[in-house]
Coordinates of C-alpha atoms in Angstrom, one line a residue:
Chain A
M1 CA -154.6 98.8 33.9
T2 CA -156.2 94.8 34.1
L3 CA -154.1 92.5 32.7
N4 CA -154.0 88.4 33.1
P5 CA -151.5 87.9 36.5
I6 CA -150.3 85.2 34.9
A7 CA -149.4 87.9 31.1
H8 CA -148.5 90.8 34.0
E9 CA -145.6 88.1 34.8
V10 CA -144.6 86.7 31.6
R11 CA -144.1 91.0 30.6
A12 CA -142.2 91.4 33.1
S13 CA -139.9 88.6 32.8
Y14 CA -139.7 89.7 29.8
A15 CA -138.6 93.4 30.5
F16 CA -134.9 91.8 31.7
V17 CA -134.2 89.7 29.1
E18 CA -134.7 93.0 27.0
R19 CA -132.9 95.8 29.5
N20 CA -130.2 92.7 29.5
F21 CA -129.2 92.7 25.6
N22 CA -130.0 96.3 25.3
L23 CA -126.9 96.8 27.8
I24 CA -125.2 94.1 25.4
K25 CA -125.9 96.6 22.5
R26 CA -125.0 99.8 24.5
Y27 CA -121.3 97.6 25.6
R28 CA -120.8 96.1 22.5
W29 CA -117.2 97.4 22.7
W30 CA -116.7 95.6 25.7
E31 CA -118.8 92.7 24.2
A32 CA -116.3 92.8 21.4
V33 CA -113.2 91.8 23.7
W34 CA -115.0 89.6 26.3
I35 CA -115.6 87.6 23.3
M36 CA -112.6 87.0 22.1
Y37 CA -110.9 87.3 24.9
G38 CA -112.8 84.2 26.1
I39 CA -112.1 83.2 22.1
A40 CA -108.5 83.7 22.9
N41 CA -108.3 81.9 26.3
A42 CA -109.9 78.5 24.8
L43 CA -107.6 78.3 22.0
A44 CA -105.0 78.3 24.4
V45 CA -105.8 75.5 26.4
T46 CA -106.3 73.7 24.0
Y47 CA -103.4 74.7 22.0
I48 CA -101.9 72.8 26.0
G49 CA -103.4 69.6 24.5
A50 CA -102.3 69.7 21.0
G51 CA -98.9 70.4 21.6
M52 CA -98.5 67.6 24.7
G53 CA -96.4 65.3 22.1
A54 CA -94.1 67.5 21.4
L55 CA -94.1 68.9 25.1
T56 CA -93.3 65.2 26.7
G57 CA -91.4 63.4 23.3
Q58 CA -94.1 60.9 22.8
V59 CA -96.0 59.6 20.5
L60 CA -100.0 60.8 21.5
D61 CA -103.6 61.2 21.3
T62 CA -103.9 64.7 20.6
S63 CA -107.0 64.9 19.2
F64 CA -108.9 62.8 22.4
L65 CA -106.9 65.7 24.9
V66 CA -108.0 68.6 22.3
L67 CA -111.5 67.5 23.0
Y68 CA -110.6 67.0 26.2
L69 CA -109.8 70.2 26.5
L70 CA -112.3 71.9 24.5
I71 CA -115.6 70.2 26.3
G72 CA -113.7 71.6 29.0
T73 CA -112.9 75.3 28.4
V74 CA -116.8 76.0 26.5
V75 CA -118.9 74.2 29.7
W76 CA -117.0 75.6 31.9
R77 CA -117.3 78.6 29.9
Y78 CA -121.9 78.3 29.9
L79 CA -121.4 77.6 33.5
S80 CA -119.6 80.3 34.0
I81 CA -121.6 82.6 31.9
M82 CA -124.5 81.8 33.2
F83 CA -123.1 81.0 37.3
D84 CA -122.2 85.2 36.4
S85 CA -125.1 86.6 35.4
I86 CA -127.2 85.2 38.1
G87 CA -124.8 85.6 40.9
E88 CA -124.2 89.3 40.0
M89 CA -127.6 90.4 39.1
I90 CA -128.0 92.5 42.0
M91 CA -124.3 93.5 42.4
W92 CA -124.9 94.8 38.7
E93 CA -128.0 96.4 40.0
R94 CA -126.7 98.6 43.2
W95 CA -123.8 99.2 41.0
E96 CA -125.8 101.4 37.7
G97 CA -128.1 102.3 41.0
T98 CA -131.9 101.1 39.1
I99 CA -131.7 98.6 42.3
E100 CA -134.8 100.4 43.9
Y101 CA -136.5 101.1 41.1
T102 CA -136.4 97.8 40.4
M103 CA -137.2 96.4 43.8
M104 CA -140.2 98.5 44.0
A105 CA -141.7 97.1 41.1
P106 CA -145.0 95.2 41.6
V107 CA -143.5 91.4 40.0
H108 CA -142.6 88.5 41.7
R109 CA -139.4 87.9 42.9
L110 CA -139.5 84.5 41.0
T111 CA -140.1 86.5 37.6
H112 CA -137.5 88.7 38.5
L113 CA -135.3 85.2 38.5
V114 CA -136.8 83.6 35.6
G115 CA -135.7 86.4 33.4
Q116 CA -132.3 86.8 34.4
T117 CA -132.4 83.1 34.4
L118 CA -133.3 83.4 31.1
F119 CA -130.9 85.8 29.9
S120 CA -128.2 83.9 31.4
I121 CA -129.0 80.5 29.4
L122 CA -128.8 82.5 26.1
Y123 CA -126.6 85.1 26.5
G124 CA -123.7 81.8 27.8
L125 CA -125.1 80.3 25.1
F126 CA -124.2 82.4 22.5
H127 CA -120.9 83.1 24.5
A128 CA -120.0 79.4 24.2
A129 CA -121.4 78.7 20.5
L130 CA -119.0 81.5 19.6
I131 CA -115.9 79.8 21.2
L132 CA -116.4 76.7 19.6
L133 CA -117.0 77.8 15.9
A134 CA -113.7 79.7 16.6
V135 CA -112.2 77.3 18.0
A136 CA -113.8 74.6 15.3
F137 CA -111.4 76.6 12.4
F138 CA -108.3 76.3 13.8
F139 CA -108.5 72.7 14.9
H140 CA -109.4 69.6 12.7
I141 CA -111.9 68.2 15.5
D142 CA -113.6 64.2 14.6
L143 CA -117.4 64.3 16.4
S144 CA -118.2 60.9 15.0
Q145 CA -118.4 59.5 18.5
A146 CA -120.2 62.0 19.8
N147 CA -123.8 61.6 20.9
F148 CA -124.9 65.1 20.4
G149 CA -128.8 64.1 22.6
A150 CA -127.4 62.7 25.1
A151 CA -124.7 65.6 25.6
L152 CA -127.5 68.5 25.5
V153 CA -130.0 66.9 28.1
V154 CA -127.0 66.3 30.2
L155 CA -126.3 69.8 29.8
M156 CA -129.6 71.0 30.1
A157 CA -129.8 69.1 33.8
G158 CA -126.1 71.2 34.1
S159 CA -127.8 74.2 33.8
I160 CA -130.9 73.3 36.3
S161 CA -128.6 73.2 39.2
F162 CA -126.0 75.9 38.3
I163 CA -129.1 78.4 38.5
G164 CA -129.9 77.0 41.5
V165 CA -126.3 77.3 43.5
G166 CA -126.3 80.9 40.8
I167 CA -129.9 83.1 42.4
I168 CA -128.5 81.2 45.9
A169 CA -125.2 83.7 45.2
A170 CA -127.4 86.3 44.3
V171 CA -127.8 87.0 47.8
L172 CA -124.7 87.5 49.3
P173 CA -124.6 90.7 47.7
M174 CA -127.4 92.1 49.3
L175 CA -126.3 90.7 52.7
Y176 CA -123.4 92.0 51.9
P177 CA -122.9 94.8 49.6
E178 CA -119.0 95.4 49.8
R179 CA -117.6 92.2 49.9
G180 CA -120.4 90.0 48.8
A181 CA -119.2 90.3 45.0
Q182 CA -115.5 88.9 46.4
M183 CA -117.9 85.8 47.7
I184 CA -119.3 85.1 45.0
N185 CA -115.9 85.2 42.7
F186 CA -115.0 83.7 45.4
A187 CA -117.3 80.4 45.4
Q188 CA -116.4 80.5 41.5
A189 CA -112.6 80.2 41.7
L190 CA -113.6 76.9 44.5
F191 CA -116.3 75.7 41.3
L192 CA -112.8 76.1 38.3
L193 CA -110.3 74.7 40.6
A194 CA -112.4 71.7 41.7
S195 CA -115.0 70.2 38.8
G196 CA -112.4 69.1 36.7
I197 CA -112.6 71.5 34.2
Y198 CA -110.0 71.1 32.2
Y199 CA -108.0 67.7 34.1
P200 CA -110.4 64.9 35.6
V201 CA -110.9 65.4 39.6
S202 CA -109.1 62.4 40.4
V203 CA -105.6 63.6 40.3
L204 CA -106.7 66.5 42.5
P205 CA -105.5 66.4 46.5
A206 CA -108.2 63.9 48.7
W207 CA -108.6 67.2 50.7
L208 CA -110.0 69.3 47.6
Q209 CA -111.6 65.5 46.1
P210 CA -114.4 65.8 48.6
I211 CA -115.8 69.8 47.3
S212 CA -115.7 68.6 43.5
A213 CA -118.1 65.8 44.6
L214 CA -120.2 69.1 45.9
S215 CA -119.6 70.8 42.8
P216 CA -122.6 70.3 39.5
A217 CA -120.3 71.3 37.1
T218 CA -118.0 67.7 37.4
Y219 CA -121.1 65.7 36.7
A220 CA -122.1 68.4 34.2
L221 CA -118.8 67.4 32.9
E222 CA -118.1 64.2 33.1
G223 CA -122.2 63.9 31.8
I224 CA -120.7 65.8 28.7
R225 CA -117.2 64.0 28.2
A226 CA -118.8 60.5 28.2
A227 CA -121.3 61.8 25.2
L228 CA -119.8 64.1 23.3
L229 CA -116.0 61.0 23.2
Q230 CA -116.7 58.2 24.1
G231 CA -120.0 58.4 22.2
A232 CA -122.4 57.0 25.5
S233 CA -125.8 57.1 25.6
L234 CA -128.5 58.8 27.5
A235 CA -129.5 56.1 30.0
S236 CA -126.5 54.7 30.7
L237 CA -125.9 58.7 31.7
L238 CA -129.6 59.4 33.7
P239 CA -127.5 58.5 36.9
T240 CA -126.1 62.2 36.6
V241 CA -128.8 63.9 35.0
G242 CA -130.3 62.5 38.0
V243 CA -128.1 63.7 40.7
L244 CA -128.3 66.8 38.4
T245 CA -132.0 68.1 38.0
L246 CA -132.2 66.5 42.0
T247 CA -129.1 69.1 43.2
G248 CA -131.6 72.0 40.9
L249 CA -134.9 70.7 42.7
I250 CA -133.8 71.3 46.3
T251 CA -130.8 74.2 45.4
I252 CA -133.8 75.9 43.1
P253 CA -136.6 76.2 44.8
L254 CA -133.9 76.6 48.1
G255 CA -132.6 79.5 46.3
V256 CA -135.7 81.4 46.4
V257 CA -136.0 81.3 49.1
V258 CA -132.8 82.4 50.8
F259 CA -133.2 85.7 48.3
N260 CA -136.5 86.5 49.3
W261 CA -135.1 85.9 53.0
G262 CA -132.3 88.0 51.6
E263 CA -134.2 90.9 50.3
R264 CA -136.6 91.4 53.9
Y265 CA -133.5 91.8 56.0
A266 CA -132.1 94.2 53.6
K267 CA -135.0 96.3 53.7
R268 CA -135.2 95.9 57.2
T269 CA -131.2 97.0 57.6
G270 CA -131.7 99.8 54.9
K271 CA -129.4 98.1 52.6
L272 CA -131.0 97.4 49.1
K273 CA -129.6 101.6 49.1
R274 CA -125.9 101.2 49.8
N275 CA -123.9 101.3 47.3
G276 CA -120.9 98.2 47.2
Chain B
M1 CA -149.5 119.5 68.3
L2 CA -150.0 118.1 64.6
T3 CA -153.3 118.8 63.2
T4 CA -155.2 115.4 62.4
I5 CA -156.7 114.4 58.8
E6 CA -160.7 115.5 61.3
A7 CA -159.7 118.7 61.3
M8 CA -157.8 119.3 58.6
P9 CA -158.2 123.6 57.0
R10 CA -160.1 123.1 53.2
L11 CA -157.6 124.5 50.6
R12 CA -155.9 127.9 50.6
T13 CA -155.1 128.2 46.6
A14 CA -157.9 125.7 45.2
P15 CA -160.6 124.5 47.9
A16 CA -161.6 120.9 47.5
L17 CA -159.2 120.1 44.3
Y18 CA -158.4 116.6 46.7
D19 CA -161.0 114.9 47.9
E20 CA -162.0 115.2 51.4
T21 CA -163.6 111.9 52.2
R22 CA -161.1 109.8 51.4
I23 CA -158.0 109.2 52.5
A24 CA -155.4 108.2 49.8
L25 CA -152.0 107.5 52.7
D26 CA -152.4 107.5 56.9
V27 CA -149.1 106.9 58.7
R28 CA -149.5 105.7 62.0
D29 CA -146.6 105.5 64.7
V30 CA -144.2 104.6 62.3
V31 CA -140.2 103.6 63.9
K32 CA -137.2 103.0 61.8
A33 CA -133.3 103.1 63.4
F34 CA -130.3 102.0 61.4
D35 CA -127.9 100.1 63.2
G36 CA -123.9 101.3 63.9
Q37 CA -121.8 98.7 62.0
G38 CA -121.3 95.5 64.4
A39 CA -124.0 95.1 66.1
G40 CA -124.6 91.9 67.6
T41 CA -124.0 88.8 66.3
W42 CA -123.4 87.7 62.2
W43 CA -126.4 85.7 63.4
Q44 CA -128.0 88.4 65.5
R45 CA -127.7 90.5 62.9
V46 CA -129.5 88.5 60.0
S47 CA -132.2 87.0 62.1
G48 CA -132.8 90.9 63.5
K49 CA -132.1 89.6 67.0
A50 CA -129.1 92.2 67.0
P51 CA -128.9 93.9 70.8
V52 CA -129.6 97.9 70.0
A53 CA -125.9 99.4 68.9
A54 CA -125.4 103.1 71.0
T55 CA -124.5 104.0 67.9
Q56 CA -128.2 103.6 66.4
V57 CA -129.7 106.3 64.5
R58 CA -133.8 106.8 65.0
A59 CA -134.2 108.2 61.7
V60 CA -138.0 107.6 61.1
D61 CA -139.0 108.5 64.8
H62 CA -143.0 108.1 65.9
V63 CA -143.7 109.5 62.9
S64 CA -148.0 109.7 61.8
F65 CA -150.1 112.0 59.1
S66 CA -152.7 111.0 56.2
V67 CA -152.5 112.7 53.1
R68 CA -156.4 112.8 50.9
R69 CA -156.9 111.7 47.7
R70 CA -155.8 113.7 45.0
E71 CA -153.4 116.7 47.5
I72 CA -150.2 117.9 47.1
F73 CA -147.8 117.1 50.2
G74 CA -145.2 118.3 51.5
I75 CA -142.6 116.9 53.8
L76 CA -139.8 119.9 54.3
G77 CA -136.2 118.9 56.6
P78 CA -132.6 120.1 56.4
N79 CA -130.6 116.6 54.6
G80 CA -130.7 114.2 57.4
S81 CA -133.3 114.3 58.5
G82 CA -134.8 111.9 57.9
K83 CA -137.7 112.7 54.9
S84 CA -135.9 110.0 52.1
T85 CA -136.3 107.2 54.9
L86 CA -139.7 108.6 55.1
I87 CA -139.8 108.4 51.5
R88 CA -138.9 104.7 51.5
L89 CA -140.5 103.2 54.1
L90 CA -143.6 104.3 52.2
S91 CA -141.7 103.1 48.1
T92 CA -141.6 99.5 50.0
L93 CA -138.3 100.0 50.1
L94 CA -137.6 99.7 53.5
I95 CA -139.8 98.1 56.5
P96 CA -140.6 99.8 59.7
D97 CA -139.4 98.9 62.9
S98 CA -142.5 99.9 64.6
G99 CA -146.2 101.6 63.3
R100 CA -148.0 100.5 60.5
I101 CA -148.2 102.6 56.4
T102 CA -151.6 101.7 54.1
V103 CA -151.7 103.5 51.0
F104 CA -155.5 103.4 50.0
G105 CA -156.6 101.1 53.2
L106 CA -154.1 98.7 52.4
D107 CA -150.7 97.9 53.9
V108 CA -147.8 98.1 52.9
E109 CA -145.7 95.1 53.7
R110 CA -148.4 92.9 54.0
D111 CA -150.2 94.3 50.1
E112 CA -147.0 94.4 49.9
R113 CA -147.6 94.0 45.5
Q114 CA -150.8 95.7 45.1
V115 CA -149.0 98.6 46.9
K116 CA -147.0 98.3 45.0
R117 CA -149.4 98.9 41.7
M118 CA -150.0 101.8 43.4
I119 CA -147.4 103.4 44.1
N120 CA -144.3 105.4 41.9
R121 CA -141.3 107.3 42.9
V122 CA -138.9 110.0 41.3
S123 CA -135.5 110.3 43.7
V124 CA -133.4 112.8 44.0
D125 CA -130.5 110.8 41.9
A126 CA -132.7 110.5 38.5
A127 CA -130.8 106.1 38.3
F128 CA -131.2 105.2 35.6
F129 CA -129.1 103.1 33.3
K130 CA -127.2 105.3 32.2
K131 CA -125.4 103.6 29.1
L132 CA -129.4 102.7 28.1
S133 CA -131.8 105.5 26.6
P134 CA -134.2 106.8 28.1
M135 CA -136.0 105.0 25.5
E136 CA -134.9 101.5 26.5
N137 CA -134.8 102.2 30.4
L138 CA -138.8 102.8 29.9
L139 CA -139.4 100.2 28.3
Y140 CA -137.9 98.3 30.3
A141 CA -139.8 100.6 33.4
G142 CA -143.0 99.6 31.5
R143 CA -142.9 95.4 31.6
L144 CA -142.1 95.3 34.9
Y145 CA -145.6 96.3 35.3
G146 CA -147.7 95.0 32.7
L147 CA -147.6 97.4 30.1
D148 CA -146.8 96.1 26.1
G149 CA -144.3 97.2 24.3
R150 CA -146.2 99.3 21.8
A151 CA -148.0 100.7 24.6
I152 CA -144.7 101.8 26.3
R153 CA -143.0 102.8 22.9
E154 CA -146.0 105.2 22.4
Q155 CA -146.4 107.0 25.6
S156 CA -142.5 107.7 26.6
L157 CA -142.7 109.7 22.6
E158 CA -145.8 111.4 23.8
I159 CA -144.5 111.9 27.6
L160 CA -141.4 112.7 27.1
G161 CA -142.2 115.0 24.3
R162 CA -144.3 117.0 26.1
L163 CA -142.0 117.2 29.3
G164 CA -139.5 119.3 26.3
L165 CA -137.1 116.8 25.3
E166 CA -135.6 116.1 21.7
R167 CA -136.8 113.0 19.9
K168 CA -133.3 112.8 19.1
A169 CA -132.5 112.7 22.5
I170 CA -134.7 110.1 23.8
F171 CA -133.0 107.5 21.4
E172 CA -129.2 108.0 23.3
P173 CA -127.4 107.2 25.9
M174 CA -128.6 108.8 29.1
E175 CA -124.8 109.8 30.6
D176 CA -125.1 112.1 27.5
M177 CA -127.8 113.9 28.8
S178 CA -128.0 117.0 31.2
R179 CA -129.3 115.7 34.6
G180 CA -132.5 117.5 34.4
M181 CA -132.9 116.2 31.5
Q182 CA -132.2 112.8 33.3
Q183 CA -134.6 113.8 36.1
K184 CA -137.8 114.7 33.6
V185 CA -137.7 111.0 32.3
A186 CA -137.3 109.7 36.0
I187 CA -140.7 111.7 36.0
A188 CA -141.9 110.4 33.0
R189 CA -140.8 107.0 33.8
A190 CA -142.8 107.3 36.6
F191 CA -145.6 109.1 35.2
L192 CA -145.9 105.8 32.6
T193 CA -146.6 103.6 34.8
A194 CA -150.2 105.4 36.2
P195 CA -150.0 105.3 40.4
I196 CA -152.2 107.0 42.2
L197 CA -149.5 108.1 44.8
M198 CA -146.7 109.3 43.5
L199 CA -143.2 110.1 46.0
L200 CA -141.5 112.3 44.4
D201 CA -138.3 113.3 46.3
E202 CA -136.7 116.1 45.6
P203 CA -137.4 116.0 42.4
T204 CA -136.4 119.7 41.3
T205 CA -132.5 119.5 43.5
G206 CA -130.1 121.1 41.3
L207 CA -132.1 122.4 38.2
D208 CA -132.0 125.4 37.2
P209 CA -134.8 127.2 37.1
R210 CA -136.7 126.3 33.3
S211 CA -136.6 122.7 34.2
K212 CA -137.6 123.4 37.8
R213 CA -140.1 124.9 36.7
E214 CA -141.7 122.4 34.1
V215 CA -141.6 120.2 36.8
Q216 CA -143.6 122.2 39.3
A217 CA -146.2 122.4 36.0
V218 CA -145.4 118.2 35.2
V219 CA -146.3 117.7 39.8
Q220 CA -149.8 119.8 39.3
D221 CA -151.1 117.8 36.1
L222 CA -150.3 114.6 38.6
R223 CA -152.9 116.3 40.1
A224 CA -155.2 117.9 37.8
V225 CA -155.2 115.2 34.7
H226 CA -153.8 112.1 36.7
D227 CA -155.8 112.0 39.7
A228 CA -152.9 111.5 42.0
T229 CA -152.0 112.1 44.9
V230 CA -149.0 113.4 45.6
V231 CA -145.8 113.0 48.6
L232 CA -143.2 116.3 48.2
T233 CA -140.4 116.4 49.7
T234 CA -138.1 119.8 48.8
H235 CA -135.4 121.5 49.5
D236 CA -136.9 125.3 48.0
M237 CA -139.3 126.8 49.7
D238 CA -141.0 128.7 47.3
E239 CA -141.6 125.2 45.3
A240 CA -143.0 123.9 48.2
E241 CA -145.5 127.2 48.9
A242 CA -146.7 126.9 45.1
L243 CA -147.6 123.5 45.3
C244 CA -148.2 121.7 48.9
D245 CA -151.7 121.9 49.7
R246 CA -150.2 120.5 53.6
I247 CA -146.5 120.6 54.6
A248 CA -145.2 118.8 57.0
I249 CA -142.2 120.2 59.1
I250 CA -139.1 117.1 59.4
E251 CA -136.1 118.0 62.3
S252 CA -134.3 114.4 63.5
G253 CA -137.0 111.9 62.7
K254 CA -139.5 113.9 63.9
I255 CA -142.4 116.1 62.7
V256 CA -142.3 119.2 63.9
A257 CA -145.4 120.5 63.0
L258 CA -147.5 120.1 59.9
D259 CA -150.4 122.7 58.9
T260 CA -151.2 124.1 55.2
P261 CA -148.1 127.1 54.2
D262 CA -150.9 129.3 55.7
G263 CA -151.3 127.9 59.3
L264 CA -147.7 127.7 59.4
K265 CA -147.3 130.9 58.7
S266 CA -149.5 131.7 60.7
R267 CA -147.3 130.4 64.2
V268 CA -144.5 132.5 64.0
A269 CA -146.4 135.7 62.9
R270 CA -145.2 138.8 64.5
N271 CA -145.4 142.4 64.6
G272 CA -147.6 142.8 61.5
H273 CA -144.3 141.0 59.3
E274 CA -145.8 138.7 56.4
P275 CA -143.3 135.4 57.0
T276 CA -141.8 133.8 54.4
L277 CA -142.1 129.2 54.6
E278 CA -138.2 129.8 55.9
D279 CA -138.9 131.9 58.2
V280 CA -141.1 128.7 59.6
F281 CA -138.9 126.8 58.9
M282 CA -135.8 128.3 61.2
A283 CA -138.5 129.5 64.1
L284 CA -139.4 125.7 64.2
T285 CA -136.2 123.3 63.5
G286 CA -133.3 126.2 64.9
K287 CA -132.0 125.7 61.4
R288 CA -131.3 127.7 58.6
L289 CA -132.0 125.0 55.1
V290 CA -128.9 123.9 53.6
T291 CA -129.2 122.7 49.9
E292 CA -127.8 119.1 48.9
E293 CA -125.3 122.0 46.2
Q294 CA -125.1 124.1 48.7
A295 CA -123.6 121.4 51.0
A296 CA -121.8 119.9 48.9

């Protein structure tokens, strides 16, 4: 078979996107459950903002609180889905029993990761958009001040940084078939706690704040909130975009190197096969 | 004493079916051992410098053999003898501790991607995304090998039809299919990528006699129609005898005999009694073959 090497890699990359969407189609009832859960969770968190006035007995700008929490919920949903989808790609294939067939295919590991990442972005955006639509049905959301363009740029930069972190995490189930998935969930829990998803990181204890500074989600959320709540210009958000892009530029190549090294380790020790 | 490639007798049943002049697969002094849990520190383990553990198992122990182009080469051995590890080494899924494996002159470690294009594997466990249909699984597999969607759909229908799969079943989730049907899809998946070296790891284990025959016919087709070289591990002595040009018997990671089926039988022939391959196996390994179904 003689095929342009680039066309070969593009087709191979698309294989992962198509396969994952086919899986979603087959697990459609589970998918419906996850979407319902995501919407319910977003509403439950957002109603905390709506209820703050009643809870404290004070006159508060609850529409600001609602929007603040909604942005946290939707952005976190998007980032966490992306992190899960990339981080758990090895774990899923091991569970399905297909890992050896995927690893045997004549595909660059970068192509594999690009395909999985592309799917993760599309899947994460789909979930986030559905949640946003559903919540908009329950609340009057005023986004007249919002700078959507700047928010989108920060979100994309945040995605790049999270992709790198996800790729590094994906190697864990390869090194530790049993404990790898637990480690990924632990890392995700730490991001959830320390990144200021539902509150400013300044309220966290001092010992947790260095972790906030290391999480790309912290910068992504700060930037998106500034753009959507205060209408911050892209120029004023460039330092945030810079930090996120730089994080991605470091973590993505590092992730690919670590992943390749993990694959060799698994092939040397026979851990590719073992079921976790 | 192993039969070397130069000294190999010609094929008994179908002379010159394989290419006498070209080596498809060459395995030289390959060793693969696995450590027990906890040997060395974390860093020693991940850097590959862990001390040899007392519990280390040598799954493949200084194995050497060559397979000629278009040959069907059998590997017989009891459970745990190292057959599947050997197939994984040939499939680039494991890295040998020492020794060298080449496929049509390309090193499986150094030229990994080129080798991957030439090979495919069918294992005893038909590993698929069970919620997906055969067509969806084959689309995934075919695209990984650079095929386009239309070609994959057309070829899949043709191959699966030839293997006796009903058209309706091709679009239904694989979890609803019998093991025999799943194994046929596994064979179709490997066929789809037109490998020139096919690695079949117990492809008929657990199949009913009819499915077994169909799969065996496919193996013969692989050589006759698709010009492929086949390495086949099996528990089934009749299957090995019917299909294989030569057979290696492996025990505790070592090859204890390698010859044509007739050559192997002549080693244990006595008192005018015509021995079976099972007699050969028992004489050489001291064990009766236990299939996975019997073991379970």
